[in-house]
Every structure is written in C-alpha cells, then in structure tokens.
PDB file of N, CA and C in Angstrom:
ATOM      1  N   MET A   1      66.274 161.954 -29.183  1.00 51.00           N
ATOM      2  CA  MET A   1      66.764 160.671 -29.594  1.00 51.00           C
ATOM      3  C   MET A   1      68.274 160.733 -29.702  1.00 51.00           C
ATOM      4  N   ASP A   2      68.908 159.713 -29.211  1.00 59.00           N
ATOM      5  CA  ASP A   2      70.349 159.617 -29.361  1.00 59.00           C
ATOM      6  C   ASP A   2      70.658 158.793 -30.592  1.00 59.00           C
ATOM      7  N   GLU A   3      71.617 159.264 -31.317  1.00 67.00           N
ATOM      8  CA  GLU A   3      71.998 158.563 -32.529  1.00 67.00           C
ATOM      9  C   GLU A   3      73.506 158.357 -32.471  1.00 67.00           C
ATOM     10  N   ASP A   4      73.932 157.127 -32.498  1.00 68.00           N
ATOM     11  CA  ASP A   4      75.362 156.821 -32.438  1.00 68.00           C
ATOM     12  C   ASP A   4      75.859 156.472 -33.843  1.00 68.00           C
ATOM     13  N   ARG A   5      77.035 156.969 -34.127  1.00 69.00           N
ATOM     14  CA  ARG A   5      77.674 156.606 -35.382  1.00 69.00           C
ATOM     15  C   ARG A   5      79.045 156.039 -35.038  1.00 69.00           C
ATOM     16  N   VAL A   6      79.269 154.837 -35.415  1.00 65.00           N
ATOM     17  CA  VAL A   6      80.527 154.165 -35.089  1.00 65.00           C
ATOM     18  C   VAL A   6      81.358 154.067 -36.363  1.00 65.00           C
ATOM     19  N   THR A   7      82.580 154.548 -36.245  1.00 67.00           N
ATOM     20  CA  THR A   7      83.512 154.453 -37.370  1.00 67.00           C
ATOM     21  C   THR A   7      84.709 153.660 -36.887  1.00 67.00           C
ATOM     22  N   GLU A   8      85.010 152.594 -37.571  1.00 66.00           N
ATOM     23  CA  GLU A   8      86.144 151.782 -37.154  1.00 66.00           C
ATOM     24  C   GLU A   8      87.280 151.937 -38.162  1.00 66.00           C
ATOM     25  N   THR A   9      88.455 152.198 -37.632  1.00 68.00           N
ATOM     26  CA  THR A   9      89.668 152.238 -38.437  1.00 68.00           C
ATOM     27  C   THR A   9      90.542 151.095 -37.938  1.00 68.00           C
ATOM     28  N   PRO A  10      91.636 150.802 -38.589  1.00 75.00           N
ATOM     29  CA  PRO A  10      92.442 149.661 -38.147  1.00 75.00           C
ATOM     30  C   PRO A  10      92.937 149.770 -36.703  1.00 75.00           C
ATOM     31  N   HIS A  11      93.146 150.955 -36.175  1.00 74.00           N
ATOM     32  CA  HIS A  11      93.722 151.067 -34.840  1.00 74.00           C
ATOM     33  C   HIS A  11      92.825 151.800 -33.831  1.00 74.00           C
ATOM     34  N   THR A  12      91.799 152.469 -34.313  1.00 70.00           N
ATOM     35  CA  THR A  12      91.005 153.309 -33.417  1.00 70.00           C
ATOM     36  C   THR A  12      89.515 153.140 -33.725  1.00 70.00           C
ATOM     37  N   THR A  13      88.710 153.149 -32.669  1.00 72.00           N
ATOM     38  CA  THR A  13      87.262 153.164 -32.828  1.00 72.00           C
ATOM     39  C   THR A  13      86.772 154.528 -32.358  1.00 72.00           C
ATOM     40  N   ILE A  14      86.032 155.198 -33.201  1.00 70.00           N
ATOM     41  CA  ILE A  14      85.512 156.524 -32.867  1.00 70.00           C
ATOM     42  C   ILE A  14      83.996 156.401 -32.751  1.00 70.00           C
ATOM     43  N   ILE A  15      83.474 156.870 -31.632  1.00 72.00           N
ATOM     44  CA  ILE A  15      82.021 156.868 -31.424  1.00 72.00           C
ATOM     45  C   ILE A  15      81.583 158.318 -31.285  1.00 72.00           C
ATOM     46  N   GLU A  16      80.712 158.741 -32.169  1.00 71.00           N
ATOM     47  CA  GLU A  16      80.174 160.092 -32.096  1.00 71.00           C
ATOM     48  C   GLU A  16      78.737 160.000 -31.604  1.00 71.00           C
ATOM     49  N   ARG A  17      78.436 160.778 -30.590  1.00 71.00           N
ATOM     50  CA  ARG A  17      77.062 160.810 -30.077  1.00 71.00           C
ATOM     51  C   ARG A  17      76.396 162.086 -30.553  1.00 71.00           C
ATOM     52  N   ARG A  18      75.234 161.910 -31.066  1.00 68.00           N
ATOM     53  CA  ARG A  18      74.456 163.059 -31.493  1.00 68.00           C
ATOM     54  C   ARG A  18      73.084 162.933 -30.879  1.00 68.00           C
ATOM     55  N   GLY A  19      72.523 164.044 -30.616  1.00 65.00           N
ATOM     56  CA  GLY A  19      71.152 163.955 -30.247  1.00 65.00           C
ATOM     57  C   GLY A  19      70.874 164.763 -29.035  1.00 65.00           C
ATOM     58  N   GLY A  20      69.990 164.490 -28.698  1.00 64.00           N
ATOM     59  CA  GLY A  20      69.013 164.896 -27.855  1.00 64.00           C
ATOM     60  C   GLY A  20      69.008 166.210 -27.182  1.00 64.00           C
ATOM     61  N   GLY A  21      68.064 166.971 -27.536  1.00 65.00           N
ATOM     62  CA  GLY A  21      67.657 168.084 -26.717  1.00 65.00           C
ATOM     63  C   GLY A  21      66.433 167.670 -25.932  1.00 65.00           C
ATOM     64  N   GLY A  22      66.175 166.388 -25.837  1.00 74.00           N
ATOM     65  CA  GLY A  22      64.995 165.884 -25.133  1.00 74.00           C
ATOM     66  C   GLY A  22      64.995 166.244 -23.666  1.00 74.00           C
ATOM     67  N   GLY A  23      66.152 166.152 -23.045  1.00 79.00           N
ATOM     68  CA  GLY A  23      66.235 166.503 -21.630  1.00 79.00           C
ATOM     69  C   GLY A  23      65.969 167.976 -21.402  1.00 79.00           C
ATOM     70  N   MET A  24      66.460 168.797 -22.317  1.00 81.00           N
ATOM     71  CA  MET A  24      66.252 170.237 -22.204  1.00 81.00           C
ATOM     72  C   MET A  24      64.774 170.579 -22.402  1.00 81.00           C
ATOM     73  N   LEU A  25      64.126 169.902 -23.328  1.00 83.00           N
ATOM     74  CA  LEU A  25      62.701 170.130 -23.572  1.00 83.00           C
ATOM     75  C   LEU A  25      61.876 169.779 -22.338  1.00 83.00           C
ATOM     76  N   ILE A  26      62.182 168.668 -21.704  1.00 87.00           N
ATOM     77  CA  ILE A  26      61.472 168.263 -20.490  1.00 87.00           C
ATOM     78  C   ILE A  26      61.697 169.286 -19.376  1.00 87.00           C
ATOM     79  N   ALA A  27      62.921 169.790 -19.254  1.00 87.00           N
ATOM     80  CA  ALA A  27      63.218 170.791 -18.228  1.00 87.00           C
ATOM     81  C   ALA A  27      62.408 172.066 -18.457  1.00 87.00           C
ATOM     82  N   VAL A  28      62.286 172.501 -19.696  1.00 89.00           N
ATOM     83  CA  VAL A  28      61.518 173.711 -20.001  1.00 89.00           C
ATOM     84  C   VAL A  28      60.040 173.484 -19.688  1.00 89.00           C
ATOM     85  N   ILE A  29      59.508 172.327 -20.045  1.00 91.00           N
ATOM     86  CA  ILE A  29      58.105 172.019 -19.758  1.00 91.00           C
ATOM     87  C   ILE A  29      57.856 172.003 -18.246  1.00 91.00           C
ATOM     88  N   LEU A  30      58.765 171.407 -17.499  1.00 93.00           N
ATOM     89  CA  LEU A  30      58.609 171.385 -16.042  1.00 93.00           C
ATOM     90  C   LEU A  30      58.690 172.784 -15.449  1.00 93.00           C
ATOM     91  N   LEU A  31      59.568 173.622 -15.990  1.00 94.00           N
ATOM     92  CA  LEU A  31      59.696 174.993 -15.507  1.00 94.00           C
ATOM     93  C   LEU A  31      58.412 175.781 -15.756  1.00 94.00           C
ATOM     94  N   VAL A  32      57.824 175.610 -16.925  1.00 94.00           N
ATOM     95  CA  VAL A  32      56.568 176.292 -17.242  1.00 94.00           C
ATOM     96  C   VAL A  32      55.452 175.795 -16.316  1.00 94.00           C
ATOM     97  N   ALA A  33      55.386 174.494 -16.089  1.00 94.00           N
ATOM     98  CA  ALA A  33      54.364 173.941 -15.194  1.00 94.00           C
ATOM     99  C   ALA A  33      54.540 174.465 -13.773  1.00 94.00           C
ATOM    100  N   LEU A  34      55.774 174.587 -13.335  1.00 94.00           N
ATOM    101  CA  LEU A  34      56.042 175.117 -12.001  1.00 94.00           C
ATOM    102  C   LEU A  34      55.600 176.568 -11.895  1.00 94.00           C
ATOM    103  N   ALA A  35      55.870 177.354 -12.929  1.00 94.00           N
ATOM    104  CA  ALA A  35      55.458 178.761 -12.922  1.00 94.00           C
ATOM    105  C   ALA A  35      53.933 178.880 -12.882  1.00 94.00           C
ATOM    106  N   ILE A  36      53.249 178.069 -13.656  1.00 94.00           N
ATOM    107  CA  ILE A  36      51.777 178.101 -13.661  1.00 94.00           C
ATOM    108  C   ILE A  36      51.232 177.710 -12.288  1.00 94.00           C
ATOM    109  N   GLY A  37      51.818 176.692 -11.678  1.00 91.00           N
ATOM    110  CA  GLY A  37      51.392 176.277 -10.337  1.00 91.00           C
ATOM    111  C   GLY A  37      51.615 177.371  -9.305  1.00 91.00           C
ATOM    112  N   ALA A  38      52.735 178.057  -9.395  1.00 91.00           N
ATOM    113  CA  ALA A  38      53.027 179.140  -8.444  1.00 91.00           C
ATOM    114  C   ALA A  38      52.032 180.285  -8.602  1.00 91.00           C
ATOM    115  N   ILE A  39      51.710 180.627  -9.834  1.00 91.00           N
ATOM    116  CA  ILE A  39      50.732 181.699 -10.075  1.00 91.00           C
ATOM    117  C   ILE A  39      49.368 181.296  -9.522  1.00 91.00           C
ATOM    118  N   TYR A  40      48.977 180.056  -9.742  1.00 90.00           N
ATOM    119  CA  TYR A  40      47.689 179.567  -9.238  1.00 90.00           C
ATOM    120  C   TYR A  40      47.632 179.660  -7.714  1.00 90.00           C
ATOM    121  N   LEU A  41      48.681 179.190  -7.047  1.00 88.00           N
ATOM    122  CA  LEU A  41      48.695 179.227  -5.579  1.00 88.00           C
ATOM    123  C   LEU A  41      48.706 180.660  -5.053  1.00 88.00           C
ATOM    124  N   PHE A  42      49.436 181.543  -5.731  1.00 88.00           N
ATOM    125  CA  PHE A  42      49.467 182.942  -5.322  1.00 88.00           C
ATOM    126  C   PHE A  42      48.072 183.557  -5.414  1.00 88.00           C
ATOM    127  N   ASN A  43      47.364 183.276  -6.516  1.00 87.00           N
ATOM    128  CA  ASN A  43      46.012 183.816  -6.685  1.00 87.00           C
ATOM    129  C   ASN A  43      45.039 183.226  -5.668  1.00 87.00           C
ATOM    130  N   GLN A  44      45.182 181.950  -5.341  1.00 85.00           N
ATOM    131  CA  GLN A  44      44.321 181.337  -4.322  1.00 85.00           C
ATOM    132  C   GLN A  44      44.520 182.037  -2.985  1.00 85.00           C
ATOM    133  N   SER A  45      45.759 182.291  -2.632  1.00 82.00           N
ATOM    134  CA  SER A  45      46.058 182.967  -1.367  1.00 82.00           C
ATOM    135  C   SER A  45      45.469 184.372  -1.363  1.00 82.00           C
ATOM    136  N   LYS A  46      45.597 185.067  -2.485  1.00 83.00           N
ATOM    137  CA  LYS A  46      45.058 186.424  -2.606  1.00 83.00           C
ATOM    138  C   LYS A  46      43.541 186.401  -2.467  1.00 83.00           C
ATOM    139  N   ASN A  47      42.880 185.430  -3.116  1.00 83.00           N
ATOM    140  CA  ASN A  47      41.424 185.325  -3.040  1.00 83.00           C
ATOM    141  C   ASN A  47      40.962 185.017  -1.622  1.00 83.00           C
ATOM    142  N   ASP A  48      41.692 184.181  -0.902  1.00 83.00           N
ATOM    143  CA  ASP A  48      41.339 183.883   0.489  1.00 83.00           C
ATOM    144  C   ASP A  48      41.418 185.140   1.345  1.00 83.00           C
ATOM    145  N   GLY A  49      42.418 185.964   1.103  1.00 83.00           N
ATOM    146  CA  GLY A  49      42.551 187.225   1.837  1.00 83.00           C
ATOM    147  C   GLY A  49      41.389 188.158   1.559  1.00 83.00           C
ATOM    148  N   ILE A  50      40.964 188.230   0.305  1.00 85.00           N
ATOM    149  CA  ILE A  50      39.838 189.089  -0.072  1.00 85.00           C
ATOM    150  C   ILE A  50      38.558 188.600   0.598  1.00 85.00           C
ATOM    151  N   LYS A  51      38.350 187.279   0.619  1.00 86.00           N
ATOM    152  CA  LYS A  51      37.159 186.723   1.266  1.00 86.00           C
ATOM    153  C   LYS A  51      37.161 187.024   2.761  1.00 86.00           C
ATOM    154  N   THR A  52      38.322 186.870   3.389  1.00 87.00           N
ATOM    155  CA  THR A  52      38.427 187.139   4.823  1.00 87.00           C
ATOM    156  C   THR A  52      38.108 188.598   5.124  1.00 87.00           C
ATOM    157  N   ASP A  53      38.636 189.505   4.312  1.00 86.00           N
ATOM    158  CA  ASP A  53      38.365 190.933   4.518  1.00 86.00           C
ATOM    159  C   ASP A  53      36.878 191.239   4.357  1.00 86.00           C
ATOM    160  N   ALA A  54      36.236 190.619   3.374  1.00 88.00           N
ATOM    161  CA  ALA A  54      34.807 190.849   3.153  1.00 88.00           C
ATOM    162  C   ALA A  54      33.988 190.348   4.332  1.00 88.00           C
ATOM    163  N   ILE A  55      34.340 189.198   4.862  1.00 89.00           N
ATOM    164  CA  ILE A  55      33.611 188.640   6.009  1.00 89.00           C
ATOM    165  C   ILE A  55      33.802 189.521   7.245  1.00 89.00           C
ATOM    166  N   GLN A  56      35.025 189.991   7.447  1.00 90.00           N
ATOM    167  CA  GLN A  56      35.278 190.867   8.596  1.00 90.00           C
ATOM    168  C   GLN A  56      34.487 192.162   8.474  1.00 90.00           C
ATOM    169  N   SER A  57      34.421 192.724   7.277  1.00 89.00           N
ATOM    170  CA  SER A  57      33.671 193.961   7.059  1.00 89.00           C
ATOM    171  C   SER A  57      32.183 193.744   7.316  1.00 89.00           C
ATOM    172  N   ALA A  58      31.649 192.630   6.833  1.00 91.00           N
ATOM    173  CA  ALA A  58      30.234 192.333   7.045  1.00 91.00           C
ATOM    174  C   ALA A  58      29.940 192.137   8.529  1.00 91.00           C
ATOM    175  N   ALA A  59      30.814 191.447   9.228  1.00 91.00           N
ATOM    176  CA  ALA A  59      30.619 191.230  10.668  1.00 91.00           C
ATOM    177  C   ALA A  59      30.655 192.559  11.422  1.00 91.00           C
ATOM    178  N   LYS A  60      31.548 193.449  11.014  1.00 90.00           N
ATOM    179  CA  LYS A  60      31.626 194.766  11.653  1.00 90.00           C
ATOM    180  C   LYS A  60      30.326 195.540  11.427  1.00 90.00           C
ATOM    181  N   ASP A  61      29.801 195.487  10.175  1.00 89.00           N
ATOM    182  CA  ASP A  61      28.549 196.179   9.868  1.00 89.00           C
ATOM    183  C   ASP A  61      27.388 195.618  10.688  1.00 89.00           C
ATOM    184  N   VAL A  62      27.329 194.310  10.843  1.00 90.00           N
ATOM    185  CA  VAL A  62      26.273 193.688  11.652  1.00 90.00           C
ATOM    186  C   VAL A  62      26.411 194.120  13.105  1.00 90.00           C
ATOM    187  N   GLY A  63      27.635 194.171  13.586  1.00 89.00           N
ATOM    188  CA  GLY A  63      27.872 194.603  14.971  1.00 89.00           C
ATOM    189  C   GLY A  63      27.434 196.045  15.189  1.00 89.00           C
ATOM    190  N   GLU A  64      27.738 196.902  14.216  1.00 88.00           N
ATOM    191  CA  GLU A  64      27.322 198.308  14.330  1.00 88.00           C
ATOM    192  C   GLU A  64      25.800 198.433  14.282  1.00 88.00           C
ATOM    193  N   GLY A  65      25.162 197.638  13.424  1.00 89.00           N
ATOM    194  CA  GLY A  65      23.692 197.644  13.351  1.00 89.00           C
ATOM    195  C   GLY A  65      23.073 197.185  14.657  1.00 89.00           C
ATOM    196  N   ALA A  66      23.640 196.141  15.241  1.00 89.00           N
ATOM    197  CA  ALA A  66      23.134 195.647  16.529  1.00 89.00           C
ATOM    198  C   ALA A  66      23.311 196.703  17.615  1.00 89.00           C
ATOM    199  N   GLN A  67      24.398 197.431  17.579  1.00 89.00           N
ATOM    200  CA  GLN A  67      24.638 198.493  18.567  1.00 89.00           C
ATOM    201  C   GLN A  67      23.582 199.590  18.429  1.00 89.00           C
ATOM    202  N   LYS A  68      23.245 199.952  17.180  1.00 88.00           N
ATOM    203  CA  LYS A  68      22.223 200.983  16.956  1.00 88.00           C
ATOM    204  C   LYS A  68      20.856 200.520  17.451  1.00 88.00           C
ATOM    205  N   VAL A  69      20.521 199.271  17.193  1.00 89.00           N
ATOM    206  CA  VAL A  69      19.247 198.727  17.669  1.00 89.00           C
ATOM    207  C   VAL A  69      19.210 198.741  19.193  1.00 89.00           C
ATOM    208  N   GLY A  70      20.323 198.359  19.803  1.00 87.00           N
ATOM    209  CA  GLY A  70      20.389 198.358  21.266  1.00 87.00           C
ATOM    210  C   GLY A  70      20.248 199.762  21.837  1.00 87.00           C
ATOM    211  N   ASP A  71      20.897 200.740  21.188  1.00 85.00           N
ATOM    212  CA  ASP A  71      20.783 202.134  21.646  1.00 85.00           C
ATOM    213  C   ASP A  71      19.339 202.636  21.513  1.00 85.00           C
ATOM    214  N   ALA A  72      18.700 202.297  20.386  1.00 86.00           N
ATOM    215  CA  ALA A  72      17.320 202.730  20.181  1.00 86.00           C
ATOM    216  C   ALA A  72      16.406 202.087  21.219  1.00 86.00           C
ATOM    217  N   ALA A  73      16.624 200.822  21.519  1.00 85.00           N
ATOM    218  CA  ALA A  73      15.806 200.149  22.525  1.00 85.00           C
ATOM    219  C   ALA A  73      16.024 200.787  23.895  1.00 85.00           C
ATOM    220  N   GLN A  74      17.255 201.165  24.206  1.00 84.00           N
ATOM    221  CA  GLN A  74      17.546 201.802  25.499  1.00 84.00           C
ATOM    222  C   GLN A  74      16.844 203.153  25.604  1.00 84.00           C
ATOM    223  N   LYS A  75      16.881 203.926  24.503  1.00 84.00           N
ATOM    224  CA  LYS A  75      16.217 205.232  24.509  1.00 84.00           C
ATOM    225  C   LYS A  75      14.706 205.064  24.672  1.00 84.00           C
ATOM    226  N   ALA A  76      14.147 204.054  24.000  1.00 82.00           N
ATOM    227  CA  ALA A  76      12.703 203.816  24.117  1.00 82.00           C
ATOM    228  C   ALA A  76      12.344 203.405  25.548  1.00 82.00           C
ATOM    229  N   ALA A  77      13.204 202.660  26.196  1.00 80.00           N
ATOM    230  CA  ALA A  77      12.936 202.224  27.560  1.00 80.00           C
ATOM    231  C   ALA A  77      13.061 203.385  28.534  1.00 80.00           C
ATOM    232  N   ASP A  78      13.946 204.341  28.227  1.00 78.00           N
ATOM    233  CA  ASP A  78      14.169 205.473  29.120  1.00 78.00           C
ATOM    234  C   ASP A  78      13.077 206.535  29.018  1.00 78.00           C
ATOM    235  N   LYS A  79      12.303 206.560  27.920  1.00 75.00           N
ATOM    236  CA  LYS A  79      11.255 207.577  27.743  1.00 75.00           C
ATOM    237  C   LYS A  79      10.090 207.286  28.706  1.00 75.00           C
ATOM    238  N   PRO A  80       9.566 208.304  29.315  1.00 69.00           N
ATOM    239  CA  PRO A  80       8.403 208.056  30.167  1.00 69.00           C
ATOM    240  C   PRO A  80       7.168 207.732  29.324  1.00 69.00           C
ATOM    241  N   ALA A  81       6.329 206.925  29.871  1.00 61.00           N
ATOM    242  CA  ALA A  81       5.104 206.533  29.174  1.00 61.00           C
ATOM    243  C   ALA A  81       4.178 207.711  29.105  1.00 61.00           C
ATOM    244  N   GLU A  82       3.477 207.895  28.044  1.00 61.00           N
ATOM    245  CA  GLU A  82       2.569 209.032  27.911  1.00 61.00           C
ATOM    246  C   GLU A  82       1.171 208.672  28.266  1.00 61.00           C
TER     247      GLU A  82
END
C-alpha cells in the first residue's frame, strides 16, 4: 500500500511517499512459481527418458526371445526324422 503524507508550508509543498514492498512480494512469488514449474518440467523430461529406455529394453528382450525361438525351430527342422 502506498501512503502519501502531504505537508504544506508557506512556500514549499513536500510529498513523502511510503509504502509498498508489494511489488517485491509479487516478484518473489513469481520467482518461486517459475522455479517450481522448471523442476516439474525437468522431472517430466526425465520420466519420459526412463520410459523410453524401459520400452527399448523390453523390445530388445522380445527380439532376442524371437531369435531363440527361430533358432530352435531351425534346429528342429534340420534334424532327421526318426
């Protein structure tokens, strides 16, 4: 809040302004909100990377399993019938 005090003398008018740290308070609140938003976005990006790595690992494991099944089928086909 701004508070003005006016003092009048016969030849001079003096205006003293007092107040407000309101602008500073708003700036601090915005800075804190910005920091929280940055942390949130950083964690989202990190989580997306972890999910991508997990999916790639699972796909690799499935590919290796399919290769083993294919090799086993090839060996079974190559064996002579008894």
